[in-house]
Amino acid sequence: MSTLAADYEKTDMGTIQIAPEVIEVIAGLAAIEVQGVAGMSGGFAGGIAELLGRKNLSKGVKVEVGHREAAVDVSIIVEYGNRIPEIAAEIQRNVKRSIETMTGLHVVEVNVHIHDVHFKTTEKVEDEETLLRVK
């Protein structure tokens, strides 16, 4: 993972640099836009940041950035009942398109890691009989 900003483009007025954290945020937002993604899997550090009230938009995303290219790893939690290969392919397309459109960098790979499956919780509905029994 690169921690330094990569040279993006030299212009008449200077150099444009894009920090890897910016690309991580773009990739994270593009990934959660895909239907069937329950959330991002950021590990222990991401969980601590959320507990402290900070929303980490790059949670679950790692990037390597060169002068003209980027490689992305995305870790997600998928909603139960969805086809994982279809969701992963859509994430790859959406992340690649978003990064290339916004930064001009060529995305050489988008690796999708499925870390968990999220089950929707069913609301406990009390029927009328239970309500009548207890007063």
PDB file of N, CA and C in Angstrom, residues 36-103:
ATOM      1  N   GLY A  36     -26.959  -5.163  -2.651  1.00  0.00           N
ATOM      2  CA  GLY A  36     -26.544  -6.447  -2.117  1.00  0.00           C
ATOM      3  C   GLY A  36     -25.352  -6.346  -1.192  1.00  0.00           C
ATOM      4  N   VAL A  37     -24.715  -5.168  -1.157  1.00  0.00           N
ATOM      5  CA  VAL A  37     -23.605  -4.940  -0.235  1.00  0.00           C
ATOM      6  C   VAL A  37     -24.188  -4.412   1.067  1.00  0.00           C
ATOM      7  N   ALA A  38     -23.989  -5.181   2.148  1.00  0.00           N
ATOM      8  CA  ALA A  38     -24.518  -4.774   3.457  1.00  0.00           C
ATOM      9  C   ALA A  38     -23.606  -3.759   4.127  1.00  0.00           C
ATOM     10  N   GLY A  39     -22.327  -3.803   3.824  1.00  0.00           N
ATOM     11  CA  GLY A  39     -21.375  -2.875   4.421  1.00  0.00           C
ATOM     12  C   GLY A  39     -19.965  -3.245   4.066  1.00  0.00           C
ATOM     13  N   MET A  40     -19.044  -2.466   4.612  1.00  0.00           N
ATOM     14  CA  MET A  40     -17.631  -2.702   4.378  1.00  0.00           C
ATOM     15  C   MET A  40     -17.046  -3.382   5.601  1.00  0.00           C
ATOM     16  N   SER A  41     -16.027  -4.179   5.390  1.00  0.00           N
ATOM     17  CA  SER A  41     -15.365  -4.883   6.486  1.00  0.00           C
ATOM     18  C   SER A  41     -14.004  -4.255   6.694  1.00  0.00           C
ATOM     19  N   GLY A  42     -13.877  -3.471   7.755  1.00  0.00           N
ATOM     20  CA  GLY A  42     -12.642  -2.721   7.966  1.00  0.00           C
ATOM     21  C   GLY A  42     -11.737  -3.260   9.034  1.00  0.00           C
ATOM     22  N   GLY A  43     -12.143  -4.318   9.713  1.00  0.00           N
ATOM     23  CA  GLY A  43     -11.301  -4.875  10.757  1.00  0.00           C
ATOM     24  C   GLY A  43     -11.390  -4.090  12.049  1.00  0.00           C
ATOM     25  N   PHE A  44     -10.458  -4.340  12.933  1.00  0.00           N
ATOM     26  CA  PHE A  44     -10.478  -3.790  14.288  1.00  0.00           C
ATOM     27  C   PHE A  44     -10.354  -2.267  14.302  1.00  0.00           C
ATOM     28  N   ALA A  45      -9.411  -1.714  13.558  1.00  0.00           N
ATOM     29  CA  ALA A  45      -9.186  -0.265  13.568  1.00  0.00           C
ATOM     30  C   ALA A  45     -10.405   0.487  13.054  1.00  0.00           C
ATOM     31  N   GLY A  46     -11.051  -0.033  12.009  1.00  0.00           N
ATOM     32  CA  GLY A  46     -12.256   0.605  11.477  1.00  0.00           C
ATOM     33  C   GLY A  46     -13.382   0.586  12.473  1.00  0.00           C
ATOM     34  N   GLY A  47     -13.519  -0.502  13.230  1.00  0.00           N
ATOM     35  CA  GLY A  47     -14.550  -0.602  14.253  1.00  0.00           C
ATOM     36  C   GLY A  47     -14.326   0.387  15.378  1.00  0.00           C
ATOM     37  N   ILE A  48     -13.074   0.602  15.786  1.00  0.00           N
ATOM     38  CA  ILE A  48     -12.747   1.573  16.838  1.00  0.00           C
ATOM     39  C   ILE A  48     -13.125   2.980  16.383  1.00  0.00           C
ATOM     40  N   ALA A  49     -12.797   3.328  15.143  1.00  0.00           N
ATOM     41  CA  ALA A  49     -13.118   4.664  14.633  1.00  0.00           C
ATOM     42  C   ALA A  49     -14.624   4.893  14.638  1.00  0.00           C
ATOM     43  N   GLU A  50     -15.396   3.885  14.266  1.00  0.00           N
ATOM     44  CA  GLU A  50     -16.852   4.040  14.256  1.00  0.00           C
ATOM     45  C   GLU A  50     -17.405   4.178  15.666  1.00  0.00           C
ATOM     46  N   LEU A  51     -16.817   3.449  16.625  1.00  0.00           N
ATOM     47  CA  LEU A  51     -17.258   3.574  18.010  1.00  0.00           C
ATOM     48  C   LEU A  51     -16.990   4.973  18.548  1.00  0.00           C
ATOM     49  N   LEU A  52     -15.946   5.600  18.072  1.00  0.00           N
ATOM     50  CA  LEU A  52     -15.613   6.954  18.506  1.00  0.00           C
ATOM     51  C   LEU A  52     -16.429   8.012  17.768  1.00  0.00           C
ATOM     52  N   GLY A  53     -17.323   7.587  16.886  1.00  0.00           N
ATOM     53  CA  GLY A  53     -18.216   8.520  16.202  1.00  0.00           C
ATOM     54  C   GLY A  53     -17.712   9.039  14.877  1.00  0.00           C
ATOM     55  N   ARG A  54     -16.591   8.551  14.409  1.00  0.00           N
ATOM     56  CA  ARG A  54     -16.081   8.998  13.115  1.00  0.00           C
ATOM     57  C   ARG A  54     -16.458   7.992  12.058  1.00  0.00           C
ATOM     58  N   LYS A  55     -17.070   8.476  10.986  1.00  0.00           N
ATOM     59  CA  LYS A  55     -17.416   7.578   9.889  1.00  0.00           C
ATOM     60  C   LYS A  55     -16.217   7.498   8.956  1.00  0.00           C
ATOM     61  N   ASN A  56     -15.713   6.296   8.774  1.00  0.00           N
ATOM     62  CA  ASN A  56     -14.538   6.080   7.952  1.00  0.00           C
ATOM     63  C   ASN A  56     -14.994   5.679   6.555  1.00  0.00           C
ATOM     64  N   LEU A  57     -14.926   6.618   5.606  1.00  0.00           N
ATOM     65  CA  LEU A  57     -15.405   6.360   4.255  1.00  0.00           C
ATOM     66  C   LEU A  57     -14.492   5.439   3.459  1.00  0.00           C
ATOM     67  N   SER A  58     -13.291   5.210   3.961  1.00  0.00           N
ATOM     68  CA  SER A  58     -12.369   4.312   3.264  1.00  0.00           C
ATOM     69  C   SER A  58     -12.275   2.959   3.962  1.00  0.00           C
ATOM     70  N   LYS A  59     -13.200   2.687   4.865  1.00  0.00           N
ATOM     71  CA  LYS A  59     -13.200   1.428   5.612  1.00  0.00           C
ATOM     72  C   LYS A  59     -13.264   0.246   4.649  1.00  0.00           C
ATOM     73  N   GLY A  60     -12.393  -0.732   4.860  1.00  0.00           N
ATOM     74  CA  GLY A  60     -12.406  -1.938   4.042  1.00  0.00           C
ATOM     75  C   GLY A  60     -11.772  -1.792   2.678  1.00  0.00           C
ATOM     76  N   VAL A  61     -11.033  -0.696   2.448  1.00  0.00           N
ATOM     77  CA  VAL A  61     -10.418  -0.465   1.136  1.00  0.00           C
ATOM     78  C   VAL A  61      -8.923  -0.235   1.309  1.00  0.00           C
ATOM     79  N   LYS A  62      -8.133  -0.900   0.478  1.00  0.00           N
ATOM     80  CA  LYS A  62      -6.698  -0.668   0.427  1.00  0.00           C
ATOM     81  C   LYS A  62      -6.342  -0.403  -1.031  1.00  0.00           C
ATOM     82  N   VAL A  63      -5.470   0.557  -1.254  1.00  0.00           N
ATOM     83  CA  VAL A  63      -5.059   0.867  -2.628  1.00  0.00           C
ATOM     84  C   VAL A  63      -3.544   0.920  -2.735  1.00  0.00           C
ATOM     85  N   GLU A  64      -3.073   0.624  -3.914  1.00  0.00           N
ATOM     86  CA  GLU A  64      -1.684   0.860  -4.294  1.00  0.00           C
ATOM     87  C   GLU A  64      -1.739   1.796  -5.485  1.00  0.00           C
ATOM     88  N   VAL A  65      -1.023   2.899  -5.382  1.00  0.00           N
ATOM     89  CA  VAL A  65      -1.095   3.924  -6.411  1.00  0.00           C
ATOM     90  C   VAL A  65       0.288   4.161  -6.991  1.00  0.00           C
ATOM     91  N   GLY A  66       0.343   4.139  -8.329  1.00  0.00           N
ATOM     92  CA  GLY A  66       1.570   4.482  -9.033  1.00  0.00           C
ATOM     93  C   GLY A  66       1.403   5.836  -9.706  1.00  0.00           C
ATOM     94  N   HIS A  67       2.215   6.112 -10.702  1.00  0.00           N
ATOM     95  CA  HIS A  67       2.130   7.391 -11.405  1.00  0.00           C
ATOM     96  C   HIS A  67       0.892   7.474 -12.288  1.00  0.00           C
ATOM     97  N   ARG A  68       0.514   6.364 -12.876  1.00  0.00           N
ATOM     98  CA  ARG A  68      -0.631   6.355 -13.807  1.00  0.00           C
ATOM     99  C   ARG A  68      -1.634   5.253 -13.517  1.00  0.00           C
ATOM    100  N   GLU A  69      -1.320   4.354 -12.581  1.00  0.00           N
ATOM    101  CA  GLU A  69      -2.166   3.187 -12.351  1.00  0.00           C
ATOM    102  C   GLU A  69      -2.491   3.034 -10.868  1.00  0.00           C
ATOM    103  N   ALA A  70      -3.573   2.297 -10.614  1.00  0.00           N
ATOM    104  CA  ALA A  70      -3.963   1.989  -9.240  1.00  0.00           C
ATOM    105  C   ALA A  70      -4.492   0.560  -9.183  1.00  0.00           C
ATOM    106  N   ALA A  71      -4.236  -0.090  -8.052  1.00  0.00           N
ATOM    107  CA  ALA A  71      -4.788  -1.414  -7.765  1.00  0.00           C
ATOM    108  C   ALA A  71      -5.564  -1.287  -6.460  1.00  0.00           C
ATOM    109  N   VAL A  72      -6.728  -1.931  -6.408  1.00  0.00           N
ATOM    110  CA  VAL A  72      -7.633  -1.748  -5.277  1.00  0.00           C
ATOM    111  C   VAL A  72      -8.034  -3.095  -4.694  1.00  0.00           C
ATOM    112  N   ASP A  73      -8.074  -3.175  -3.360  1.00  0.00           N
ATOM    113  CA  ASP A  73      -8.617  -4.317  -2.634  1.00  0.00           C
ATOM    114  C   ASP A  73      -9.791  -3.813  -1.818  1.00  0.00           C
ATOM    115  N   VAL A  74     -10.956  -4.448  -1.985  1.00  0.00           N
ATOM    116  CA  VAL A  74     -12.172  -4.056  -1.288  1.00  0.00           C
ATOM    117  C   VAL A  74     -12.669  -5.239  -0.468  1.00  0.00           C
ATOM    118  N   SER A  75     -12.920  -5.013   0.819  1.00  0.00           N
ATOM    119  CA  SER A  75     -13.440  -6.057   1.707  1.00  0.00           C
ATOM    120  C   SER A  75     -14.863  -5.694   2.090  1.00  0.00           C
ATOM    121  N   ILE A  76     -15.805  -6.600   1.780  1.00  0.00           N
ATOM    122  CA  ILE A  76     -17.212  -6.271   1.984  1.00  0.00           C
ATOM    123  C   ILE A  76     -17.942  -7.326   2.795  1.00  0.00           C
ATOM    124  N   ILE A  77     -19.126  -6.927   3.234  1.00  0.00           N
ATOM    125  CA  ILE A  77     -20.098  -7.826   3.851  1.00  0.00           C
ATOM    126  C   ILE A  77     -21.295  -7.835   2.906  1.00  0.00           C
ATOM    127  N   VAL A  78     -21.719  -9.021   2.520  1.00  0.00           N
ATOM    128  CA  VAL A  78     -22.795  -9.147   1.542  1.00  0.00           C
ATOM    129  C   VAL A  78     -24.104  -9.496   2.255  1.00  0.00           C
ATOM    130  N   GLU A  79     -25.208  -9.021   1.701  1.00  0.00           N
ATOM    131  CA  GLU A  79     -26.525  -9.351   2.250  1.00  0.00           C
ATOM    132  C   GLU A  79     -26.906 -10.770   1.843  1.00  0.00           C
ATOM    133  N   TYR A  80     -27.457 -11.528   2.780  1.00  0.00           N
ATOM    134  CA  TYR A  80     -27.866 -12.899   2.519  1.00  0.00           C
ATOM    135  C   TYR A  80     -28.921 -12.931   1.412  1.00  0.00           C
ATOM    136  N   GLY A  81     -28.813 -13.923   0.540  1.00  0.00           N
ATOM    137  CA  GLY A  81     -29.797 -14.125  -0.515  1.00  0.00           C
ATOM    138  C   GLY A  81     -29.371 -13.574  -1.865  1.00  0.00           C
ATOM    139  N   ASN A  82     -28.240 -12.901  -1.928  1.00  0.00           N
ATOM    140  CA  ASN A  82     -27.747 -12.342  -3.187  1.00  0.00           C
ATOM    141  C   ASN A  82     -26.653 -13.231  -3.754  1.00  0.00           C
ATOM    142  N   ARG A  83     -26.516 -13.191  -5.077  1.00  0.00           N
ATOM    143  CA  ARG A  83     -25.474 -13.978  -5.741  1.00  0.00           C
ATOM    144  C   ARG A  83     -24.139 -13.248  -5.609  1.00  0.00           C
ATOM    145  N   ILE A  84     -23.224 -13.855  -4.880  1.00  0.00           N
ATOM    146  CA  ILE A  84     -21.939 -13.231  -4.581  1.00  0.00           C
ATOM    147  C   ILE A  84     -21.124 -12.938  -5.842  1.00  0.00           C
ATOM    148  N   PRO A  85     -21.023 -13.852  -6.820  1.00  0.00           N
ATOM    149  CA  PRO A  85     -20.239 -13.524  -8.020  1.00  0.00           C
ATOM    150  C   PRO A  85     -20.781 -12.303  -8.777  1.00  0.00           C
ATOM    151  N   GLU A  86     -22.097 -12.156  -8.823  1.00  0.00           N
ATOM    152  CA  GLU A  86     -22.685 -11.001  -9.516  1.00  0.00           C
ATOM    153  C   GLU A  86     -22.392  -9.706  -8.768  1.00  0.00           C
ATOM    154  N   ILE A  87     -22.503  -9.743  -7.439  1.00  0.00           N
ATOM    155  CA  ILE A  87     -22.219  -8.551  -6.637  1.00  0.00           C
ATOM    156  C   ILE A  87     -20.749  -8.170  -6.787  1.00  0.00           C
ATOM    157  N   ALA A  88     -19.852  -9.147  -6.705  1.00  0.00           N
ATOM    158  CA  ALA A  88     -18.420  -8.879  -6.827  1.00  0.00           C
ATOM    159  C   ALA A  88     -18.079  -8.275  -8.197  1.00  0.00           C
ATOM    160  N   ALA A  89     -18.672  -8.807  -9.251  1.00  0.00           N
ATOM    161  CA  ALA A  89     -18.413  -8.275 -10.604  1.00  0.00           C
ATOM    162  C   ALA A  89     -18.928  -6.841 -10.731  1.00  0.00           C
ATOM    163  N   GLU A  90     -20.087  -6.563 -10.154  1.00  0.00           N
ATOM    164  CA  GLU A  90     -20.640  -5.203 -10.203  1.00  0.00           C
ATOM    165  C   GLU A  90     -19.773  -4.238  -9.401  1.00  0.00           C
ATOM    166  N   ILE A  91     -19.249  -4.684  -8.261  1.00  0.00           N
ATOM    167  CA  ILE A  91     -18.336  -3.848  -7.476  1.00  0.00           C
ATOM    168  C   ILE A  91     -17.090  -3.539  -8.297  1.00  0.00           C
ATOM    169  N   GLN A  92     -16.534  -4.552  -8.951  1.00  0.00           N
ATOM    170  CA  GLN A  92     -15.345  -4.332  -9.772  1.00  0.00           C
ATOM    171  C   GLN A  92     -15.599  -3.289 -10.847  1.00  0.00           C
ATOM    172  N   ARG A  93     -16.738  -3.414 -11.536  1.00  0.00           N
ATOM    173  CA  ARG A  93     -17.065  -2.450 -12.592  1.00  0.00           C
ATOM    174  C   ARG A  93     -17.266  -1.051 -12.020  1.00  0.00           C
ATOM    175  N   ASN A  94     -18.015  -0.941 -10.928  1.00  0.00           N
ATOM    176  CA  ASN A  94     -18.350   0.362 -10.355  1.00  0.00           C
ATOM    177  C   ASN A  94     -17.122   1.062  -9.774  1.00  0.00           C
ATOM    178  N   VAL A  95     -16.271   0.321  -9.072  1.00  0.00           N
ATOM    179  CA  VAL A  95     -15.064   0.905  -8.492  1.00  0.00           C
ATOM    180  C   VAL A  95     -14.120   1.361  -9.599  1.00  0.00           C
ATOM    181  N   LYS A  96     -13.904   0.517 -10.588  1.00  0.00           N
ATOM    182  CA  LYS A  96     -13.016   0.867 -11.713  1.00  0.00           C
ATOM    183  C   LYS A  96     -13.515   2.123 -12.429  1.00  0.00           C
ATOM    184  N   ARG A  97     -14.810   2.142 -12.754  1.00  0.00           N
ATOM    185  CA  ARG A  97     -15.388   3.286 -13.462  1.00  0.00           C
ATOM    186  C   ARG A  97     -15.267   4.568 -12.637  1.00  0.00           C
ATOM    187  N   SER A  98     -15.580   4.496 -11.345  1.00  0.00           N
ATOM    188  CA  SER A  98     -15.548   5.683 -10.492  1.00  0.00           C
ATOM    189  C   SER A  98     -14.142   6.253 -10.367  1.00  0.00           C
ATOM    190  N   ILE A  99     -13.161   5.397 -10.108  1.00  0.00           N
ATOM    191  CA  ILE A  99     -11.780   5.879  -9.949  1.00  0.00           C
ATOM    192  C   ILE A  99     -11.256   6.443 -11.255  1.00  0.00           C
ATOM    193  N   GLU A 100     -11.485   5.739 -12.356  1.00  0.00           N
ATOM    194  CA  GLU A 100     -10.972   6.224 -13.642  1.00  0.00           C
ATOM    195  C   GLU A 100     -11.641   7.524 -14.065  1.00  0.00           C
ATOM    196  N   THR A 101     -12.928   7.657 -13.806  1.00  0.00           N
ATOM    197  CA  THR A 101     -13.640   8.874 -14.178  1.00  0.00           C
ATOM    198  C   THR A 101     -13.190  10.071 -13.335  1.00  0.00           C
ATOM    199  N   MET A 102     -13.046   9.859 -12.041  1.00  0.00           N
ATOM    200  CA  MET A 102     -12.749  10.971 -11.145  1.00  0.00           C
ATOM    201  C   MET A 102     -11.274  11.348 -11.107  1.00  0.00           C
ATOM    202  N   THR A 103     -10.370  10.391 -11.307  1.00  0.00           N
ATOM    203  CA  THR A 103      -8.944  10.684 -11.148  1.00  0.00           C
ATOM    204  C   THR A 103      -8.140  10.622 -12.446  1.00  0.00           C
TER     205      THR A 103
END
